[in-house]
Coordinates of C-alpha atoms in Angstrom, one line a residue:
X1 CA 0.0 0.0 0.0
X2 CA 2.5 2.1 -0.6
X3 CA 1.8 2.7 -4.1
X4 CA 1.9 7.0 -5.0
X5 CA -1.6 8.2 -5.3
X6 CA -3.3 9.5 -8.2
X7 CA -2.2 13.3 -7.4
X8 CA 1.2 12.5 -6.4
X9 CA 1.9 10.6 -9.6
X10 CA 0.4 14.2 -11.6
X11 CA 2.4 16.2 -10.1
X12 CA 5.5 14.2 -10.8
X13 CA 5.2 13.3 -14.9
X14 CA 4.2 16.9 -14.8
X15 CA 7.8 18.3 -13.4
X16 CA 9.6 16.0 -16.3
X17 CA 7.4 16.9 -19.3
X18 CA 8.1 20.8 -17.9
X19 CA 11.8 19.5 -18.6
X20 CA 13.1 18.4 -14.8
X21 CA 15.4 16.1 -13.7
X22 CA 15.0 13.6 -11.8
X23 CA 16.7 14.5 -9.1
X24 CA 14.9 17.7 -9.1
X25 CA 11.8 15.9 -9.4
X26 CA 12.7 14.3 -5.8
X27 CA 13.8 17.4 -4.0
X28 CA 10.3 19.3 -4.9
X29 CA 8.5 16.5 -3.9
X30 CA 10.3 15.0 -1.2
X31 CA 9.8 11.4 -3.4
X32 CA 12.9 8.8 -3.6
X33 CA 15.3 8.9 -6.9
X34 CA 14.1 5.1 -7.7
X35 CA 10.3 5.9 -7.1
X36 CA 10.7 9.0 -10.0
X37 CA 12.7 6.5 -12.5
X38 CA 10.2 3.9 -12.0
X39 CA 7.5 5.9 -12.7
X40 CA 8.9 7.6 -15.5
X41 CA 9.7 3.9 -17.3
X42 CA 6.4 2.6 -16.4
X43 CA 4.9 6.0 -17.3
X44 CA 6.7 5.4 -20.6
X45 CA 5.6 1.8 -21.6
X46 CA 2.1 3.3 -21.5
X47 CA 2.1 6.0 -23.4
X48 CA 4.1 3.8 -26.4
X49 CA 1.5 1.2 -26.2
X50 CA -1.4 3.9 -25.8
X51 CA 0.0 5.8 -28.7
X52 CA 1.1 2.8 -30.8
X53 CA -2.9 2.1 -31.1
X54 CA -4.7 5.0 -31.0
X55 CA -2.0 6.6 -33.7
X56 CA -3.5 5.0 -36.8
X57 CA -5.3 5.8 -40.5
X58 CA -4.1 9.3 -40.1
X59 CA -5.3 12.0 -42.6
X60 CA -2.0 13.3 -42.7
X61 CA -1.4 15.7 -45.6
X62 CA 2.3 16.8 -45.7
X63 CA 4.7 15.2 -42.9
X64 CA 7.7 16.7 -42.2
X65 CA 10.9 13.9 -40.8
X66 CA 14.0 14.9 -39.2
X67 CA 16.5 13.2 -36.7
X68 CA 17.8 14.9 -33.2
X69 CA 20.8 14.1 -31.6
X70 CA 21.7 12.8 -27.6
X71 CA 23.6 10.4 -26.2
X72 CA 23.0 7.8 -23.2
X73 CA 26.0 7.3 -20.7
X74 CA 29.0 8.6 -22.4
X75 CA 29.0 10.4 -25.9
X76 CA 30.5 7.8 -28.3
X77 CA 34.1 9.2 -28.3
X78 CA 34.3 8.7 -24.7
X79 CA 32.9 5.5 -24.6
X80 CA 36.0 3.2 -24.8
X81 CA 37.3 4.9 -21.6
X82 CA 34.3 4.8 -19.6
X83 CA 34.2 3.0 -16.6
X84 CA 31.6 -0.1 -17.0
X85 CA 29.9 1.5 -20.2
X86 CA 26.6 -0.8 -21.2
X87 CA 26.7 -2.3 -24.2
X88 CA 24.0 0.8 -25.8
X89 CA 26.4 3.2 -24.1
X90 CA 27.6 6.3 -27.0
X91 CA 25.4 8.2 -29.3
X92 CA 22.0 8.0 -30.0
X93 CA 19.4 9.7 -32.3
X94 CA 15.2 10.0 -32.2
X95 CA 14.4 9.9 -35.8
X96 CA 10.7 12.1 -35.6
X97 CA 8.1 12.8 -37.9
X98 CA 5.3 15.4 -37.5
X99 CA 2.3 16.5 -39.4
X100 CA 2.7 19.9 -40.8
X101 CA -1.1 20.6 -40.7
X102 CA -1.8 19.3 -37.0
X103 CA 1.3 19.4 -35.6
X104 CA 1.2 15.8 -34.1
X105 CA 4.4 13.7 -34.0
X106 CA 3.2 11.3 -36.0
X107 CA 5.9 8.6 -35.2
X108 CA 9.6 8.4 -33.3
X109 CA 12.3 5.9 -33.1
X110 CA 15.0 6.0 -31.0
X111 CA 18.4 3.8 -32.6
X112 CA 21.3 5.1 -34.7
X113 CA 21.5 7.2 -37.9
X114 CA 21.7 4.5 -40.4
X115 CA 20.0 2.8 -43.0
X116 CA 18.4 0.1 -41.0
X117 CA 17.0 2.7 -38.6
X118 CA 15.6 4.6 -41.4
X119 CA 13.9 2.0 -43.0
X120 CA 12.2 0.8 -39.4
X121 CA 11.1 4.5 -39.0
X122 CA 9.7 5.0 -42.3
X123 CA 7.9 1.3 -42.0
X124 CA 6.4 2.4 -38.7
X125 CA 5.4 6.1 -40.2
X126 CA 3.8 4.2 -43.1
X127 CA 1.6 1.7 -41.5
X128 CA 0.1 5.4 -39.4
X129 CA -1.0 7.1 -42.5
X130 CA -4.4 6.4 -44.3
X131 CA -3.9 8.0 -48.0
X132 CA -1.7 10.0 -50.2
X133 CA 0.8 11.9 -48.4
X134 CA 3.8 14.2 -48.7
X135 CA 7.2 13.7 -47.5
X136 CA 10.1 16.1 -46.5
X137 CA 13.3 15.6 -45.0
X138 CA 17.2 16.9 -44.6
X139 CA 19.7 15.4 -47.3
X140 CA 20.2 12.2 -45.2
X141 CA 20.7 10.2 -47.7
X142 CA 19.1 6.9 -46.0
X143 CA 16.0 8.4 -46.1
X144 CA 15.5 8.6 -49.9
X145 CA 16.3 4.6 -50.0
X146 CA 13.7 4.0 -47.2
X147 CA 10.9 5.9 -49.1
X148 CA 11.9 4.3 -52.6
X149 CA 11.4 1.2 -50.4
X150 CA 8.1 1.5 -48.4
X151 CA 6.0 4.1 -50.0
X152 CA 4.1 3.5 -53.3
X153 CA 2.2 6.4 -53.9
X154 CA 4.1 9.5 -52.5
X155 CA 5.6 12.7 -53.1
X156 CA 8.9 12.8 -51.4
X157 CA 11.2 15.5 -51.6
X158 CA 14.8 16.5 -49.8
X159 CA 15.5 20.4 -48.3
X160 CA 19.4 20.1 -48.4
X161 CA 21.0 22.6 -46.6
X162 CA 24.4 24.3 -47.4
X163 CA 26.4 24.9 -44.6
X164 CA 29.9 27.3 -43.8
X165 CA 31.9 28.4 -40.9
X166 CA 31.1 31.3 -39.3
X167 CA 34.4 33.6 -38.6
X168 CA 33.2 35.5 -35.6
X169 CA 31.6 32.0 -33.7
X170 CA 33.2 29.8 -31.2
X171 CA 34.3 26.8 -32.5
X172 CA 33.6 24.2 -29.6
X173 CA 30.1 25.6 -28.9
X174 CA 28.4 27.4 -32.1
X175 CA 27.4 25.2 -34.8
X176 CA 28.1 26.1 -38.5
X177 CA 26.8 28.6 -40.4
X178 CA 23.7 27.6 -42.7
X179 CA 24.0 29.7 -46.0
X180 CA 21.4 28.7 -47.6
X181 CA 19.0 25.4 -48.9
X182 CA 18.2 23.9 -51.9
X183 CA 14.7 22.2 -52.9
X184 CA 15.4 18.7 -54.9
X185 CA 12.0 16.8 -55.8
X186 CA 13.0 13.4 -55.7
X187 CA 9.7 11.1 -56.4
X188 CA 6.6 12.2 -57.5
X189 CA 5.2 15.6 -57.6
X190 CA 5.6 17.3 -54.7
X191 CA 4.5 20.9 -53.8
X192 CA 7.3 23.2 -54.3
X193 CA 5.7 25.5 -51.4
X194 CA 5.8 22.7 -48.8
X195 CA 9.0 21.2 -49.5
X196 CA 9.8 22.5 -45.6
X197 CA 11.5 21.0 -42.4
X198 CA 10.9 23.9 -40.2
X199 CA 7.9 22.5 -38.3
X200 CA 9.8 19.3 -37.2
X201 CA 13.2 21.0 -36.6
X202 CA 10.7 23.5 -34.0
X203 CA 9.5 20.1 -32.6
X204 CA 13.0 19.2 -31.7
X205 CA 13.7 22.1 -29.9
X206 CA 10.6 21.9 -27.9
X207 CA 12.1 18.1 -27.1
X208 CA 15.4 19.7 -26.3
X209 CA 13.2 22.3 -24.2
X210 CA 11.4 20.1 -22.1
X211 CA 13.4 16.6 -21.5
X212 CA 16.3 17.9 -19.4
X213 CA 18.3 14.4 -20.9
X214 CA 18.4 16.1 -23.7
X215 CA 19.9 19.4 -23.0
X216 CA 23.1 19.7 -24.1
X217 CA 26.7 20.8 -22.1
X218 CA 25.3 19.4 -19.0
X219 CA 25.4 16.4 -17.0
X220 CA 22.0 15.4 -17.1
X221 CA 22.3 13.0 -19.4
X222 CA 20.8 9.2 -19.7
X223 CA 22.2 7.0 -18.0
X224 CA 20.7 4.2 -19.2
X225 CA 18.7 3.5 -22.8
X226 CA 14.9 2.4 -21.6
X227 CA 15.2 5.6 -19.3
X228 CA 15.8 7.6 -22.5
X229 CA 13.2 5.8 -24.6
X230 CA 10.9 6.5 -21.6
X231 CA 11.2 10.1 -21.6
X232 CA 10.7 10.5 -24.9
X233 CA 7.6 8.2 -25.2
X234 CA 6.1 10.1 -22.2
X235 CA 7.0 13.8 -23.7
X236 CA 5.4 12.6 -27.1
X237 CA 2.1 11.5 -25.3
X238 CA 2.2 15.0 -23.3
X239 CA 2.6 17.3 -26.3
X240 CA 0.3 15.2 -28.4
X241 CA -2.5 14.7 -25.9
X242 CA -2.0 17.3 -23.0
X243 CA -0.5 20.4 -23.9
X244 CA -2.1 23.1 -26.1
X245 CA -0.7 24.0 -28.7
X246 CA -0.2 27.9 -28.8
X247 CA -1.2 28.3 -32.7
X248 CA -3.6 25.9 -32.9
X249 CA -5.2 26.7 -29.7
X250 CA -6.0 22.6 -28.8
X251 CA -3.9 20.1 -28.5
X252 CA -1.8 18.1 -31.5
X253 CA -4.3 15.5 -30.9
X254 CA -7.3 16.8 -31.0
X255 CA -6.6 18.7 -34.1
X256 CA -5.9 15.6 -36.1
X257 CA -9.3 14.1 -34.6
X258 CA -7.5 11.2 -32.6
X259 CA -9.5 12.4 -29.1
X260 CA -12.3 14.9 -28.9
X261 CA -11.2 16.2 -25.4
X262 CA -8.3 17.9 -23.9
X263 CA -6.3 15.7 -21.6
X264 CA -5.2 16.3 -18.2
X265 CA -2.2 14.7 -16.5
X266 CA -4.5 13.1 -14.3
X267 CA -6.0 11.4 -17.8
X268 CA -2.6 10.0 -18.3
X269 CA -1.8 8.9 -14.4
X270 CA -5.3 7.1 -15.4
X271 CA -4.3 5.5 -18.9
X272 CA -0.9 4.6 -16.9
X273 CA -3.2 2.7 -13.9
X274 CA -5.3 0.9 -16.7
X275 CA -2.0 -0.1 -18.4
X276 CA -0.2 -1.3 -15.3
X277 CA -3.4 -3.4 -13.8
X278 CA -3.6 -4.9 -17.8
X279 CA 0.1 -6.3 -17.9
X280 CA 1.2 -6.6 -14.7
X281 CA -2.0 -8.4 -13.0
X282 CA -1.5 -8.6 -9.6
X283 CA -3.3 -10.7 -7.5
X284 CA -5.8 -8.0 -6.4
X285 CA -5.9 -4.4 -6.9
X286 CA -8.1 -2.1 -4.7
X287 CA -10.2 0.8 -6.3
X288 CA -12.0 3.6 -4.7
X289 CA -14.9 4.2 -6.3
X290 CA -18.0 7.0 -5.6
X291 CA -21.6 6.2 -5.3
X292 CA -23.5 7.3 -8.6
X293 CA -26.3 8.3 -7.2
X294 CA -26.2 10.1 -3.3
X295 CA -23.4 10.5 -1.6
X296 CA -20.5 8.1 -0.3
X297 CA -17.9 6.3 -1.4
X298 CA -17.0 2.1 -2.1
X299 CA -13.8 0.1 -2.2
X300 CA -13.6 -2.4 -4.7
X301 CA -11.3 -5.3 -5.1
X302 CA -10.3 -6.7 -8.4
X303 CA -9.3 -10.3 -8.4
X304 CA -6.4 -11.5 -11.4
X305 CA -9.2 -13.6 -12.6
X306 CA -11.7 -10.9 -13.5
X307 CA -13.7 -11.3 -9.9
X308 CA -15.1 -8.3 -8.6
X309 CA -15.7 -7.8 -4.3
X310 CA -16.7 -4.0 -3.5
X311 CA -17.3 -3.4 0.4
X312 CA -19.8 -0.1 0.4
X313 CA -20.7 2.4 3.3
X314 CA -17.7 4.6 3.2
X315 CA -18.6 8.3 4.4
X316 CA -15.8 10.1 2.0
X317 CA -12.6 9.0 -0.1
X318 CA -10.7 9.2 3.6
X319 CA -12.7 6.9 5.0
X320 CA -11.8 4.1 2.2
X321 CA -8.7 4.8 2.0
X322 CA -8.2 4.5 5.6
X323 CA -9.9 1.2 5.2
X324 CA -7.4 0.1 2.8
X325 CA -4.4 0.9 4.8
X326 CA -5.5 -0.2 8.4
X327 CA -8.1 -3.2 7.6
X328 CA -7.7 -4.2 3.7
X329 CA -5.3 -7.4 5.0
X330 CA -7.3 -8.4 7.6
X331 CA -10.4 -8.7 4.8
X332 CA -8.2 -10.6 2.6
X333 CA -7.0 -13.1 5.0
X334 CA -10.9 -13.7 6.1
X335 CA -11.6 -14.7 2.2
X336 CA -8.5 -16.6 1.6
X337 CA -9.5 -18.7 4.7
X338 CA -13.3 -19.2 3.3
X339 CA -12.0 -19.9 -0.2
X340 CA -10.2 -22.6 1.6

């Protein structure tokens, strides 16, 4: 029973989708460092398997695809001299695509920037979109063989941009200079006008803006890889679902007509609950539940094999959880002994 409640859990995916570590996650709310990564990989499972279904037969239009660097334990010329590096230790890159039109991110992938990652990412981007559809990326070469290879009716084109030093920068911390960028069609017909990458390059930055793992010159890296797939499934399901988009004035979501409501985090504590008590099935799970009709409140107690036992005549949500905490065992032991 001492599982975080409902509120608690809110308030702490809240702090790391406003881009907070974890540790301080655990000094505003006086929670352990294990209980925040736990609930940020559990929190994380979720959301991939919510969004993995409820992502589908999109009515996407023009989709934007572009790739954002990070790195989990030690950036990849440092691994070799790290002390006990895991084997997915060194650079890594979230491969993203995002409707221009809504603004959802349509699909992600974390792995490396190669040509087996590109065709996975493109495979999972075309099994989300119902028709005909438009395609930009950067000049990564990889991603012109992956849509020769999946797509059969699209129009695909590259925005290639030229790049040169930059005299007056800084060498270690500015990057280069872009100069300008070229258009090349490359199948199909595509729309000269929406041959773009701006609206997922802006959807990096807002991942750089509010996963602290991947800001960079700091030390609040990922330490481990499922901690860094985690945040980024959970961020995905909060800017899709749960935050507002300030042109669009609704969320990503909602726009692209996958929910007809506005989310709150308490939604997602809710789909993370319904998740959890669907794979992990424990042997019983209480819920606090209130009357319908007048007032009070009822515990009930769901068995692994789909039982139901609900004890009524709780005054308020105190007074069951109270129950739960002080009497719960005693009840269980009683019904174990009359199963018997």
């Amino acid at each position: 029973m001492n599982k975080l409640d409902r509120k608690a859990r809110s308030q702490i995916l809240h702090l790391l989708c406003e881009g907070q570590s974890i540790r301080a996650v655990t000094r505003l709310t006086g929670c352990s460092k294990n209980t925040v990564a736990k609930l940020l990989v559990d929190a994380g499972h979720a959301c991939a398997a919510y969004q993995d279904k409820a992502l589908r037969n999109l009515p996407c239009k023009r989709v934007q695809m572009d790739e954002i660097w990070s790195f989990v334990y030690a950036k990849a010329a440092n691994v070799e001299k790290a002390k006990a590096a895991p084997e997915a230790a060194g650079d890594v890159w979230t491969w993203t695509a995002i409707d221009a039109d809504t603004k959802l991110i349509v699909s992600w992938l974390l792995g490396a920037r190669d040509l087996d990652a590109a065709l996975s990412f493109v495979s999972d981007l075309r099994s989300r979109i119902a028709g005909h559809v438009q395609l930009t990326s950067d000049g990564h070469r990889p991603y012109l063989t992956a849509v020769d290879a999946i797509f059969v009716d699209v129009d695909y084109a590259m925005l290639v941009k030229i790049y040169g030093s930059d005299p007056q920068a800084e060498v270690r911390y500015s990057p280069a200079k872009c100069l300008g960028a070229q258009k090349q069609p490359k199948i199909g017909d595509p729309d000269p006008k929406h041959i773009s990458t701006s609206y997922v390059e802006r959807s990096n930055l807002t991942m750089r803006m509010h996963m602290r793992r991947f800001t960079r010159l700091t030390n609040a890296f990922s330490k481990k890889v499922e901690n860094h797939a985690a945040a980024i499934a959970l961020h995905t399901m909060y800017y899709n679902f749960v935050r507002i988009h300030q042109t669009l004035k609704v969320t990503p979501a909602m726009a692209a007509g996958v929910t007809d409501k506005l989310w709150e985090m308490q939604d997602l504590v809710v789909m993370l609950e319904q998740w959890e008590l669907a794979n992990f099935k424990p042997e019983y799970q209480f819920v606090v539940r209130q009357y319908a009709i007048g007032k009070g409140h009822s515990v009930s107690v769901l068995w692994r094999g789909g039982e139901v036992d609900s004890i009524f005549g709780f005054a308020s949500e105190h007074e069951a959880l109270e129950w739960i905490r002080e009497k719960s065992q005693a009840w269980l032991k009683d019904q174990r002994k009359r199963g018997e």
